[in-house]
mmCIF file of N, CA and C in Angstrom:
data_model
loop_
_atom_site.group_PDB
_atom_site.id
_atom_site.type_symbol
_atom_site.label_atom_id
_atom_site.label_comp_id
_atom_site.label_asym_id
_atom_site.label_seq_id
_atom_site.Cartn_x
_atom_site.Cartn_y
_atom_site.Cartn_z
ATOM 1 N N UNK A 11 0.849 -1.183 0.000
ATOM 2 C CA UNK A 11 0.000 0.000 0.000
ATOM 3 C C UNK A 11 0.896 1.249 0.000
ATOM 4 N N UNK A 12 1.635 1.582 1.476
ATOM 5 C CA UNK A 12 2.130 2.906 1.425
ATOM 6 C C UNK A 12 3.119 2.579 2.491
ATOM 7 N N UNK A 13 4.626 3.303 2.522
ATOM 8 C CA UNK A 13 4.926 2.622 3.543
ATOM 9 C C UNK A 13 5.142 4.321 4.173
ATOM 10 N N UNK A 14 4.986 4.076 5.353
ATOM 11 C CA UNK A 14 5.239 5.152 6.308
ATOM 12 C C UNK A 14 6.666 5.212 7.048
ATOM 13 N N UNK A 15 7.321 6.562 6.970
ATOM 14 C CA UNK A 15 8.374 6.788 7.702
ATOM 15 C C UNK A 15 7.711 8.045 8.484
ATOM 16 N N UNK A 16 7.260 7.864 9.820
ATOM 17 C CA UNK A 16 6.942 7.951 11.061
ATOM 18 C C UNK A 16 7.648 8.837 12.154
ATOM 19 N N UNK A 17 8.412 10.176 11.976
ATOM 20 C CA UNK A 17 9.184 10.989 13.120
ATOM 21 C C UNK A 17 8.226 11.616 13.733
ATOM 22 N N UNK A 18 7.804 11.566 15.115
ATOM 23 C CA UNK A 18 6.974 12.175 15.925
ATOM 24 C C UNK A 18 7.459 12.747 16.934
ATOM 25 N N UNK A 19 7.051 13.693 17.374
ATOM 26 C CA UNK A 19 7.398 14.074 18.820
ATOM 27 C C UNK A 19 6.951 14.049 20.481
ATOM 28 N N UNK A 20 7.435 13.655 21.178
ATOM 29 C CA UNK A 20 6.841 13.577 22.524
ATOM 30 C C UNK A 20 6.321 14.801 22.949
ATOM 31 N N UNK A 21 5.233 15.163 23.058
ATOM 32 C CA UNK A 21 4.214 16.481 23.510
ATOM 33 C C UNK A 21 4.954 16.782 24.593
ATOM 34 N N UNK A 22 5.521 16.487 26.020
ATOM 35 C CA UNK A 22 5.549 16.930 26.820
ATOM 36 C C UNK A 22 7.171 17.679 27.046
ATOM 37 N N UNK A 23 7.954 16.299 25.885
ATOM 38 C CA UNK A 23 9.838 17.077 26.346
ATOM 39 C C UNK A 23 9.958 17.663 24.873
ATOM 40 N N UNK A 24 9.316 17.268 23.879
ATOM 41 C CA UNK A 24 9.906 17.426 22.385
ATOM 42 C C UNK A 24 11.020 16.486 21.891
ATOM 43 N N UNK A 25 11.431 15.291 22.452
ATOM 44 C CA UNK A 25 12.500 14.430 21.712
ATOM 45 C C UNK A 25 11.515 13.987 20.380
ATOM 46 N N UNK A 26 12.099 13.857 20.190
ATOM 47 C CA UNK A 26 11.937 13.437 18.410
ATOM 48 C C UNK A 26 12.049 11.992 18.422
ATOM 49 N N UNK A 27 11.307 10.783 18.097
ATOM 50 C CA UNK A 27 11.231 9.505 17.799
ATOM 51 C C UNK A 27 9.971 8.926 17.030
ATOM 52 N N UNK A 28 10.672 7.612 16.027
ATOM 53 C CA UNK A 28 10.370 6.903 15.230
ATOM 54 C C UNK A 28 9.179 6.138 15.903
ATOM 55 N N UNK A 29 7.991 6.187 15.373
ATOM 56 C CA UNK A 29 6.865 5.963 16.137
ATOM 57 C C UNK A 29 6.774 4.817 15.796
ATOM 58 N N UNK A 30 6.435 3.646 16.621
ATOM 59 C CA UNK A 30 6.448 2.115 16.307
ATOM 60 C C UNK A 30 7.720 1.786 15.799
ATOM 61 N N UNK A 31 8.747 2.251 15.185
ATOM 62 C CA UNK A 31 10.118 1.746 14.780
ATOM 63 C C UNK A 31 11.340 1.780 15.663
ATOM 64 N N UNK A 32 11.040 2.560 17.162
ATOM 65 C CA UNK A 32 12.006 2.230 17.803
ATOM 66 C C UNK A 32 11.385 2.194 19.228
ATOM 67 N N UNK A 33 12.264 2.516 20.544
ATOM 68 C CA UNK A 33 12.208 2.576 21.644
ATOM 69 C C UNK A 33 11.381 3.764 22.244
ATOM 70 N N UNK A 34 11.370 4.716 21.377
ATOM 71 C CA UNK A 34 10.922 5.965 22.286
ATOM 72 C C UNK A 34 12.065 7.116 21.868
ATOM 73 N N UNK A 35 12.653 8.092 22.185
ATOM 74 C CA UNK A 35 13.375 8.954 22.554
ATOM 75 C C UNK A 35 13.417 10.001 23.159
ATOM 76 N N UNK A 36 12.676 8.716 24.642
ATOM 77 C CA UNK A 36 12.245 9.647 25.720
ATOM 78 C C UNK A 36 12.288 8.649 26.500
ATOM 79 N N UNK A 37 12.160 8.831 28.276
ATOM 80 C CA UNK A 37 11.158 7.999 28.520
ATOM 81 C C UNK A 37 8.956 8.460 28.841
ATOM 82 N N UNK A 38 8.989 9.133 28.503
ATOM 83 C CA UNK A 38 7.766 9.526 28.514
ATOM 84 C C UNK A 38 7.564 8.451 26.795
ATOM 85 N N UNK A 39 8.163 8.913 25.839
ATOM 86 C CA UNK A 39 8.219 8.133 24.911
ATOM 87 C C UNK A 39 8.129 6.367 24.920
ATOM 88 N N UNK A 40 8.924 6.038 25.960
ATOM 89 C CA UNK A 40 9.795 4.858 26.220
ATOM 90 C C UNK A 40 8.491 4.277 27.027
ATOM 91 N N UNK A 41 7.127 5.021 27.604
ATOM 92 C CA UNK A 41 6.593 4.662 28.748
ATOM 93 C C UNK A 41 5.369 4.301 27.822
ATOM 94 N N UNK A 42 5.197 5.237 26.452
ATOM 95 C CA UNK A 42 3.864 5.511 25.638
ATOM 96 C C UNK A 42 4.111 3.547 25.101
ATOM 97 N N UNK A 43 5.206 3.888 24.423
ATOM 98 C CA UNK A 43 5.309 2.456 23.935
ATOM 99 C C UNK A 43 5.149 1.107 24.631
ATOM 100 N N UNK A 44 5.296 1.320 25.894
ATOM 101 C CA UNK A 44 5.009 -0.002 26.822
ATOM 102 C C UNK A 44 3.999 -0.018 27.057
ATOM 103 N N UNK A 45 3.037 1.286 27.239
ATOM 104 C CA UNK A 45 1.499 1.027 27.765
ATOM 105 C C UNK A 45 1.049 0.624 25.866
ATOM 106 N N UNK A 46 1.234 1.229 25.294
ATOM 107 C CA UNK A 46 0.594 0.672 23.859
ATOM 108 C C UNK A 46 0.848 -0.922 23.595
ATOM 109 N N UNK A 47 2.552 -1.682 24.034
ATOM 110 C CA UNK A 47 2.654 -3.251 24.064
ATOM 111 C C UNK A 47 1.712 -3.870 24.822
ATOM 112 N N UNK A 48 1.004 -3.065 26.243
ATOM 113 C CA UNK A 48 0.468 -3.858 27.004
ATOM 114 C C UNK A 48 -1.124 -3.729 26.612
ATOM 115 N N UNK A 49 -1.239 -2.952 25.865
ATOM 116 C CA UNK A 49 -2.917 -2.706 25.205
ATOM 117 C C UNK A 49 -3.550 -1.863 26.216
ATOM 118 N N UNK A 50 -3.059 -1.116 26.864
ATOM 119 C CA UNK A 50 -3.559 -0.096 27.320
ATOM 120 C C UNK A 50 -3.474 1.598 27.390
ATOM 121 N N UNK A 51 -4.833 2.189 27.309
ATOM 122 C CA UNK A 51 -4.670 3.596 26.500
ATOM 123 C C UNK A 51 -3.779 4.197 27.506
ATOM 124 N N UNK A 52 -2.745 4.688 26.576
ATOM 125 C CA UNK A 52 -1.306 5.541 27.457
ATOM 126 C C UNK A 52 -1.871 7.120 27.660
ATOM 127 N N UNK A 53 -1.365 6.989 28.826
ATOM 128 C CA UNK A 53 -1.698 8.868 29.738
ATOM 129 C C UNK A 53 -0.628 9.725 29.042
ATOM 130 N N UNK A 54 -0.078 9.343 28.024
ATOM 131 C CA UNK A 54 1.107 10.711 27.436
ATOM 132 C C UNK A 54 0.506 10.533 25.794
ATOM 133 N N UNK A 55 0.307 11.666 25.302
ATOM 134 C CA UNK A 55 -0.178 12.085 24.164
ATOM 135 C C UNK A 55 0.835 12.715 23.169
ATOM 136 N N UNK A 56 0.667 11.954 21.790
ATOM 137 C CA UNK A 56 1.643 12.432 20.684
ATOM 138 C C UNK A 56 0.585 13.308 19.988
ATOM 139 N N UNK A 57 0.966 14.403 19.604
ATOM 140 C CA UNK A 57 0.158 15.328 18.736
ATOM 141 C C UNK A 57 0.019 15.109 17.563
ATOM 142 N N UNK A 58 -1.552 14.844 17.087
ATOM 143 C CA UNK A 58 -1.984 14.722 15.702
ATOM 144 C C UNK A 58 -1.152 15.626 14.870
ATOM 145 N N UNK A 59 -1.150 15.308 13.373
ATOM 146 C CA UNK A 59 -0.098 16.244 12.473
ATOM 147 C C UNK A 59 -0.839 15.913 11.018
ATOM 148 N N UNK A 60 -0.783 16.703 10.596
ATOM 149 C CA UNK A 60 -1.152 16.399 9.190
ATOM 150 C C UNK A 60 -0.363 15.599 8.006
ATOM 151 N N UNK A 61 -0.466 14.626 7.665
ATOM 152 C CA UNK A 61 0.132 13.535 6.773
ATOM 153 C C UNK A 61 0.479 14.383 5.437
ATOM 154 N N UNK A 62 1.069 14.167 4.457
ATOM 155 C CA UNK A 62 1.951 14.815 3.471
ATOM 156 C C UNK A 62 2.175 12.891 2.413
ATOM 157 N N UNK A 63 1.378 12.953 1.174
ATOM 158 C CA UNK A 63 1.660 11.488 0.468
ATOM 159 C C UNK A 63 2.152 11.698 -0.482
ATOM 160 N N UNK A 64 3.278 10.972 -1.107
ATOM 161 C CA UNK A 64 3.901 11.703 -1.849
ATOM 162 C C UNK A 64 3.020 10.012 -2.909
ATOM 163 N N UNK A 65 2.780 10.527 -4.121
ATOM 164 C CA UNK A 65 2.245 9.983 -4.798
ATOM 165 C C UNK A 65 3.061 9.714 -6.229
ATOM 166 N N UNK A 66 2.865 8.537 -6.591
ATOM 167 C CA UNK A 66 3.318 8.554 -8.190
ATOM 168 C C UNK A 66 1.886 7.909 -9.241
ATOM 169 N N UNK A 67 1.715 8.654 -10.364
ATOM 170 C CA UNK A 67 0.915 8.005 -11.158
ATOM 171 C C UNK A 67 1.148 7.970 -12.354
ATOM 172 N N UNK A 68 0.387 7.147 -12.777
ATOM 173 C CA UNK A 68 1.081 6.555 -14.647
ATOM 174 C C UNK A 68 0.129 7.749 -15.430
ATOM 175 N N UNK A 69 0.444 8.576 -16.452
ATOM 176 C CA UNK A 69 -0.273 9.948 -16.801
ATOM 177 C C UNK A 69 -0.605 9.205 -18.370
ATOM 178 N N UNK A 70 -1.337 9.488 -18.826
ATOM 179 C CA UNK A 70 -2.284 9.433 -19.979
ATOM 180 C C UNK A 70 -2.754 11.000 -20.850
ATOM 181 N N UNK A 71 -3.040 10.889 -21.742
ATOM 182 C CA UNK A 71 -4.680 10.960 -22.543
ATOM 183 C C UNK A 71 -5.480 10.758 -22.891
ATOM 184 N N UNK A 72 -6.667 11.082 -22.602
ATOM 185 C CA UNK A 72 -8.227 10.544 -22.637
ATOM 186 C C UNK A 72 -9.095 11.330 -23.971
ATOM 187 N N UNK A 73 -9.194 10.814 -24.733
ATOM 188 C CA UNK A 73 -10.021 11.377 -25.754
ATOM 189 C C UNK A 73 -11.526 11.882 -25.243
ATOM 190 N N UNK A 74 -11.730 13.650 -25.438
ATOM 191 C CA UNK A 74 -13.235 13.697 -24.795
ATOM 192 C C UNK A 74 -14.444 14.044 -25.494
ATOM 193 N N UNK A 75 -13.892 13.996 -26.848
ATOM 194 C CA UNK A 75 -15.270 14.101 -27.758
ATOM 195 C C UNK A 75 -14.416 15.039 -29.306
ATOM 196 N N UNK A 76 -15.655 14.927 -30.096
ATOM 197 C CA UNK A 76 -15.859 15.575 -31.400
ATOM 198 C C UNK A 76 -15.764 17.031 -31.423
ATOM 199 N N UNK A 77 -16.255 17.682 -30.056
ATOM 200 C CA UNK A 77 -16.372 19.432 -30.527
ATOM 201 C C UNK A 77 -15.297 19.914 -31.173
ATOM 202 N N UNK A 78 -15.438 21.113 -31.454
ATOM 203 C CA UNK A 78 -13.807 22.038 -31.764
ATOM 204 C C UNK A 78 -12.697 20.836 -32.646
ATOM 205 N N UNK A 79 -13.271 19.555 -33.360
ATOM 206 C CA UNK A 79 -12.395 19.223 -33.684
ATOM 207 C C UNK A 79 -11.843 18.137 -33.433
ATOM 208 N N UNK A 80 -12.284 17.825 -31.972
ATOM 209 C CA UNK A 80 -11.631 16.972 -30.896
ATOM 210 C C UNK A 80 -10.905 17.429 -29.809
ATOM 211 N N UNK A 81 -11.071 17.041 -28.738
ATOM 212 C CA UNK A 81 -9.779 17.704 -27.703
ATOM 213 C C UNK A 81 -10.023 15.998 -26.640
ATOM 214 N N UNK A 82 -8.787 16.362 -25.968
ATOM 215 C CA UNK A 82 -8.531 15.449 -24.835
ATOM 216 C C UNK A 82 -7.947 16.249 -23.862
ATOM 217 N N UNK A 83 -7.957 15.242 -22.985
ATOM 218 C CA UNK A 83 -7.958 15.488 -21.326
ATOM 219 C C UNK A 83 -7.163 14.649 -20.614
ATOM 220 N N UNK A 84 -6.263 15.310 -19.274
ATOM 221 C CA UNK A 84 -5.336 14.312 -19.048
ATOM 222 C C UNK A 84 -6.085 13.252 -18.095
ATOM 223 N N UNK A 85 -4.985 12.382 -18.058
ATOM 224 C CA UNK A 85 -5.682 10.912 -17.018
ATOM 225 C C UNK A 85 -4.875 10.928 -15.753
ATOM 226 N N UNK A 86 -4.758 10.581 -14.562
ATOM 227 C CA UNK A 86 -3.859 10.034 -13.921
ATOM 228 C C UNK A 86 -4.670 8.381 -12.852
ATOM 229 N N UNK A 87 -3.424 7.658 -13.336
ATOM 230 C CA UNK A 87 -3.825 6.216 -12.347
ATOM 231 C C UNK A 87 -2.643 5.548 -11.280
ATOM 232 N N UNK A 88 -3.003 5.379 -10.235
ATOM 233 C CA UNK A 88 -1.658 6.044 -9.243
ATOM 234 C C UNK A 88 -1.381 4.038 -9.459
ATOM 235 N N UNK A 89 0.131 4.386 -9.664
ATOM 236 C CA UNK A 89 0.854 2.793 -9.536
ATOM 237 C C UNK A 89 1.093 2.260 -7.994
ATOM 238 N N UNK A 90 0.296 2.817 -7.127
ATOM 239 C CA UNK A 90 0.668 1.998 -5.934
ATOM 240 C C UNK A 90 1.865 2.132 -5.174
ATOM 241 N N UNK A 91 2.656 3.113 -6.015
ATOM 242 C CA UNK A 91 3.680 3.658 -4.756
ATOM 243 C C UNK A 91 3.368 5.080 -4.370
ATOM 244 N N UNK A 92 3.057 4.888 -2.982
ATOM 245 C CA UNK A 92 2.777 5.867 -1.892
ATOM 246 C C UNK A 92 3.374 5.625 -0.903
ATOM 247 N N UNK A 93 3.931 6.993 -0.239
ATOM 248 C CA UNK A 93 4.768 7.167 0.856
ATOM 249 C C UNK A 93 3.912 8.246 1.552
ATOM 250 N N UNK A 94 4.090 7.936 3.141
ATOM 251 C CA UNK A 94 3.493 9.070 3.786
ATOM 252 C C UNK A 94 4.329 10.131 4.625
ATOM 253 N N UNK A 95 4.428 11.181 4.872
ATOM 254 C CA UNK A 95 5.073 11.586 6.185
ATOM 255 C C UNK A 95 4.472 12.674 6.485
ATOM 256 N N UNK A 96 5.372 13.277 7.838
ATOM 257 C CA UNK A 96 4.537 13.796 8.672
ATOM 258 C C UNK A 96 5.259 15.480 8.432
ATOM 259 N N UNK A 97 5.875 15.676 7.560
ATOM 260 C CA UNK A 97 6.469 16.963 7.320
ATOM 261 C C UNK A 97 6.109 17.006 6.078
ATOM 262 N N UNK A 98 6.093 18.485 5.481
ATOM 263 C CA UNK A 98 6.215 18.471 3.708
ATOM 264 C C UNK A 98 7.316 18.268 3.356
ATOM 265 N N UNK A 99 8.632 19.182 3.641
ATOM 266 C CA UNK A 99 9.898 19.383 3.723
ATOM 267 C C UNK A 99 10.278 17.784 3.291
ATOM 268 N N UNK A 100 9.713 16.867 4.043
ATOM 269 C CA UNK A 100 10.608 15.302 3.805
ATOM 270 C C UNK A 100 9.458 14.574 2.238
ATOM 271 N N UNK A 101 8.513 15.187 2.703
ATOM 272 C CA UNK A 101 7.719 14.342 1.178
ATOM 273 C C UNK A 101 8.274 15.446 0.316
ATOM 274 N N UNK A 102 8.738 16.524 -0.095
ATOM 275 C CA UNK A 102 9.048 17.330 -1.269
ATOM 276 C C UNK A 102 10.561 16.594 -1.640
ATOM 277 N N UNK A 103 11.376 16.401 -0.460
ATOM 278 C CA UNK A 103 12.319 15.689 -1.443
ATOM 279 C C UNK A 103 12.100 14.560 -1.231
ATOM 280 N N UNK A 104 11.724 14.041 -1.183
ATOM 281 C CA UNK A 104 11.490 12.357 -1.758
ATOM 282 C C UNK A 104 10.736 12.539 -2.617
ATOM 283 N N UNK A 105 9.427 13.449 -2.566
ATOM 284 C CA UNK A 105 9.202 13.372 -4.400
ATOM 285 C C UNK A 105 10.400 13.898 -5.462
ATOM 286 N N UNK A 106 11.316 14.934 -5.073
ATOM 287 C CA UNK A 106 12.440 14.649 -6.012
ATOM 288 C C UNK A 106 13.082 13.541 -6.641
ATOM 289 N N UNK A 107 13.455 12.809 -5.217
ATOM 290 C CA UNK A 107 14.303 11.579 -5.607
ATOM 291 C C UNK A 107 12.914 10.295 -6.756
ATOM 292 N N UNK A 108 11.770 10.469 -6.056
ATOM 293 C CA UNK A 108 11.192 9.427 -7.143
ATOM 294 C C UNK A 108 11.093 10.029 -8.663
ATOM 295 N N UNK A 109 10.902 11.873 -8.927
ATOM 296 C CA UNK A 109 10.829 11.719 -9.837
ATOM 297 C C UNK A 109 12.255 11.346 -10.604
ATOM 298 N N UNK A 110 13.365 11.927 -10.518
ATOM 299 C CA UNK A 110 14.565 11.617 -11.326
ATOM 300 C C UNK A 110 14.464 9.679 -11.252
ATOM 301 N N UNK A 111 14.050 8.826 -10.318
ATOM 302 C CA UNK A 111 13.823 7.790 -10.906
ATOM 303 C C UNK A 111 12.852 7.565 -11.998
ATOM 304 N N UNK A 112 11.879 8.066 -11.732
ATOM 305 C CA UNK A 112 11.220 7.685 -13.067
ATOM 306 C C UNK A 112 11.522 8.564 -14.095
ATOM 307 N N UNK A 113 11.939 9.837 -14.582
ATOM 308 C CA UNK A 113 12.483 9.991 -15.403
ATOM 309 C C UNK A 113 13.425 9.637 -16.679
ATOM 310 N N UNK A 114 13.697 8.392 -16.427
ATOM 311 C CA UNK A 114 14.819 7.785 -17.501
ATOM 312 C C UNK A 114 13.542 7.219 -18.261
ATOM 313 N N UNK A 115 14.321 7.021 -19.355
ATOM 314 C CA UNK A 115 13.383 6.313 -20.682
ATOM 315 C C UNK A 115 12.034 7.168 -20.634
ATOM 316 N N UNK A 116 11.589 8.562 -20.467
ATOM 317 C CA UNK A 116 10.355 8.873 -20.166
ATOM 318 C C UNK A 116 10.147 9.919 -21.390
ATOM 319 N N UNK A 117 8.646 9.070 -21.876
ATOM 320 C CA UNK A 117 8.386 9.755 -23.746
ATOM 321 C C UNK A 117 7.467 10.542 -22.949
ATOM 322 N N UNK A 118 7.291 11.658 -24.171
ATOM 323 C CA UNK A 118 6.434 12.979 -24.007
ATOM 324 C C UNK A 118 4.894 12.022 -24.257
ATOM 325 N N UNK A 119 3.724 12.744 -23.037
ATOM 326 C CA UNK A 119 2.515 12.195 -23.170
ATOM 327 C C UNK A 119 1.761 13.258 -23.992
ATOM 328 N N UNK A 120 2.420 14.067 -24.903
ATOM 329 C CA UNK A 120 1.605 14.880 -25.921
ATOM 330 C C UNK A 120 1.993 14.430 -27.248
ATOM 331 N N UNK A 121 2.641 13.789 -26.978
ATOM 332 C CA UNK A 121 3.314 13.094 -28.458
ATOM 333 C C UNK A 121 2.328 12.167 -29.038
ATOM 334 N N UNK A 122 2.453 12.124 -30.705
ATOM 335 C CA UNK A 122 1.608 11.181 -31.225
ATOM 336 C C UNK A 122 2.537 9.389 -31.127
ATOM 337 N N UNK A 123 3.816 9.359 -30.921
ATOM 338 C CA UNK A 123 4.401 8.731 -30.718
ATOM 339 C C UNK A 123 4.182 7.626 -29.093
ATOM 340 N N UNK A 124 3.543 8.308 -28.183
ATOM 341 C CA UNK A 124 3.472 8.007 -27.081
ATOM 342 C C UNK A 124 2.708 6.709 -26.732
ATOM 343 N N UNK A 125 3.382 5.974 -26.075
ATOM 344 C CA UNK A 125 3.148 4.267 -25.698
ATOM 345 C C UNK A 125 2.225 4.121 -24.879
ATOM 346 N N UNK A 126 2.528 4.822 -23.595
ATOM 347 C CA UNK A 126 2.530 4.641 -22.112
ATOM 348 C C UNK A 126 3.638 5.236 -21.286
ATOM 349 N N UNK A 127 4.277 4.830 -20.042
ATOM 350 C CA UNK A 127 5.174 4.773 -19.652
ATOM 351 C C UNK A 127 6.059 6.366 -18.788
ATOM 352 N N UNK A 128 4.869 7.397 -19.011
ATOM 353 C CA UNK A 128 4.988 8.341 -18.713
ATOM 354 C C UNK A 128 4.543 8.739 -16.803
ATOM 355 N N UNK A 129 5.473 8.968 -15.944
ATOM 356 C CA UNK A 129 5.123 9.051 -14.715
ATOM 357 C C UNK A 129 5.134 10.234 -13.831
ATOM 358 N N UNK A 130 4.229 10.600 -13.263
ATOM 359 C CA UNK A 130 4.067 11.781 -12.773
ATOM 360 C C UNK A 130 4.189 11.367 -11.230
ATOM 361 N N UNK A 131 4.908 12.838 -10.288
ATOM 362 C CA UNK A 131 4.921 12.478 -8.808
ATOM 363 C C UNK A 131 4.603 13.740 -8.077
ATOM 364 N N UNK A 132 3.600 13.334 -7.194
ATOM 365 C CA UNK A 132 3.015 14.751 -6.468
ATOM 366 C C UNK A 132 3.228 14.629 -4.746
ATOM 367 N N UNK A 133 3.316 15.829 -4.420
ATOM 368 C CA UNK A 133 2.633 15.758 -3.331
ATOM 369 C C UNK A 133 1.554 16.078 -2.570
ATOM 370 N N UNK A 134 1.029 15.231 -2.005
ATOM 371 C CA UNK A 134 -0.545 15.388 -1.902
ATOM 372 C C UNK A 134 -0.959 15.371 -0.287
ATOM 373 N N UNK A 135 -2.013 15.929 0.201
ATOM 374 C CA UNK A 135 -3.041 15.644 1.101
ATOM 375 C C UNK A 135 -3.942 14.119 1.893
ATOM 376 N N UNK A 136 -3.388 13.211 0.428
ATOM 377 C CA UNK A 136 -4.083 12.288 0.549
ATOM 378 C C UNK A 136 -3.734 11.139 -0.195
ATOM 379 N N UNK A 137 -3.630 9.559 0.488
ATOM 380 C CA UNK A 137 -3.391 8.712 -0.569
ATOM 381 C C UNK A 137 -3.614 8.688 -2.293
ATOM 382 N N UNK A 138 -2.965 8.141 -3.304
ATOM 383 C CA UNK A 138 -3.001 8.289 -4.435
ATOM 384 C C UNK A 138 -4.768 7.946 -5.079
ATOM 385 N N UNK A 139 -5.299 8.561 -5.789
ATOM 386 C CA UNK A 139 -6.564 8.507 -6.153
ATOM 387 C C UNK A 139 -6.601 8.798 -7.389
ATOM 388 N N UNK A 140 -6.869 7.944 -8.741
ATOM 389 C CA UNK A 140 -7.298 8.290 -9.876
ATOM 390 C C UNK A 140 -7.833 9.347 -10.483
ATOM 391 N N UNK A 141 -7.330 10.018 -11.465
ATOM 392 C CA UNK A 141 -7.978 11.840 -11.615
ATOM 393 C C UNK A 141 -8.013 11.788 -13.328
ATOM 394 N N UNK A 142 -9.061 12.396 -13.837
ATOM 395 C CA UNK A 142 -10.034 12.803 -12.820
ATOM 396 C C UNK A 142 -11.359 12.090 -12.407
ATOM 397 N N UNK A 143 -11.628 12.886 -11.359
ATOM 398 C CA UNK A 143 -12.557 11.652 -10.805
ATOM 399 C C UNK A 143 -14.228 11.674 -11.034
ATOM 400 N N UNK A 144 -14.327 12.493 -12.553
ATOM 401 C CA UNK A 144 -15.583 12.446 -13.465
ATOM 402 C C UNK A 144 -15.066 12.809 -14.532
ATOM 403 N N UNK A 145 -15.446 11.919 -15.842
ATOM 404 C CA UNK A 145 -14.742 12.647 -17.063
ATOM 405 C C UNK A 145 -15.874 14.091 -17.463
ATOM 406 N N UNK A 146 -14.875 15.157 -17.967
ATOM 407 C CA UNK A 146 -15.190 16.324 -18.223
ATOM 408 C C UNK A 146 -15.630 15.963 -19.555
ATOM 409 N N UNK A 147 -16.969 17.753 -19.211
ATOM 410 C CA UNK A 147 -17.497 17.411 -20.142
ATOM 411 C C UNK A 147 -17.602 19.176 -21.035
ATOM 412 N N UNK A 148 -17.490 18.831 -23.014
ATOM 413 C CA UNK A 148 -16.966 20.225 -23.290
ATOM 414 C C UNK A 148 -18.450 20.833 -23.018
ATOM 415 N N UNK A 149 -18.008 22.385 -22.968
ATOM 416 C CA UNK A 149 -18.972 23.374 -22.466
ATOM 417 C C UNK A 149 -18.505 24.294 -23.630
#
C-alpha cells in the first residue's frame, strides 16, 4: 500500500522519535510504547499532524469528444507507490528523488508517438486517487 516513515514528537519534552520503529526517545516516549505493548490507552499524548503522500501516477490521454475538432484530457492512475510523512519538507524531497527515478526512458505524453510509460509524482493531502474523478465534459 504505502509505507510510512513515522518521526513524531513527545508532547511533553519534544524528543523526536520513530513511532512504532524504535524505543521511544524519551522515557515519557519509552513509557507511551510499553502502555501501547500492554494494550492499554497511554496517559502521554503524541500530537496529531497532518500527513503529506507523496504519490506517483502513470499519466495518460483521454479522448473527450468531437467538438472544436476533438480535444482530450489528461488521465492520472496512481501505480501503488505511496509514501506518507509527517512533514512536507521530507515528502518534497522524496518526491524529487522518485521523480529523477522515473524519469529515464520517459516519452512525451503529448506526443503522437506516445506508448505509455509516462510518470508523474506529487505531493498530496491524501493517498493516491485516480484523476479525474468524473470525465469532463466540453462546455
Amino acid at each position: 500500500m504505502f509505507n510510512r516513515h513515522i518521526l513524531t514528537g513527545c508532547e511533553p519534552c519534544g524528543d523526536m522519535f520513530e513511532l512504532g520503529l524504535s524505543e521511544g526517545g524519551c522515557d515519557i516516549g519509552a513509557a507511551m510504547l510499553e502502555d501501547a505493548k500492554a494494550g492499554v490507552a497511554s496517559r502521554h499524548r503524541v500530537p496529531r499532524r497532518k500527513m503529506w503522500y507523496v504519490n506517483v501516477y502513470e499519466v495518460d490521454r483521454a479522448y473527450g469528444g468531437p467538438e472544436e475538432g476533438g480535444w482530450y484530457y489528461s488521465t492520472g492512475v496512481p501505480t501503488g507507490e505511496s509514501e506518507a510523512y509527517f512533514t512536507e519538507a521530507f515528502a518534497w524531497h522524496r518526491a524529487r528523488i522518485l521523480d529523477e527515478e522515473h524519469r529515464e526512458g520517459r516519452s512525451k505524453v503529448y506526443s503522437v508517438n506516445y506508448r505509455g510509460g509516462a510518470y508523474e509524482v506529487r505531493v498530496q493531502d491524501h493517498p493516491g486517487k485516480a484523476y479525474p474523478e468524473e470525465t469532463p465534459h466540453y462546455e
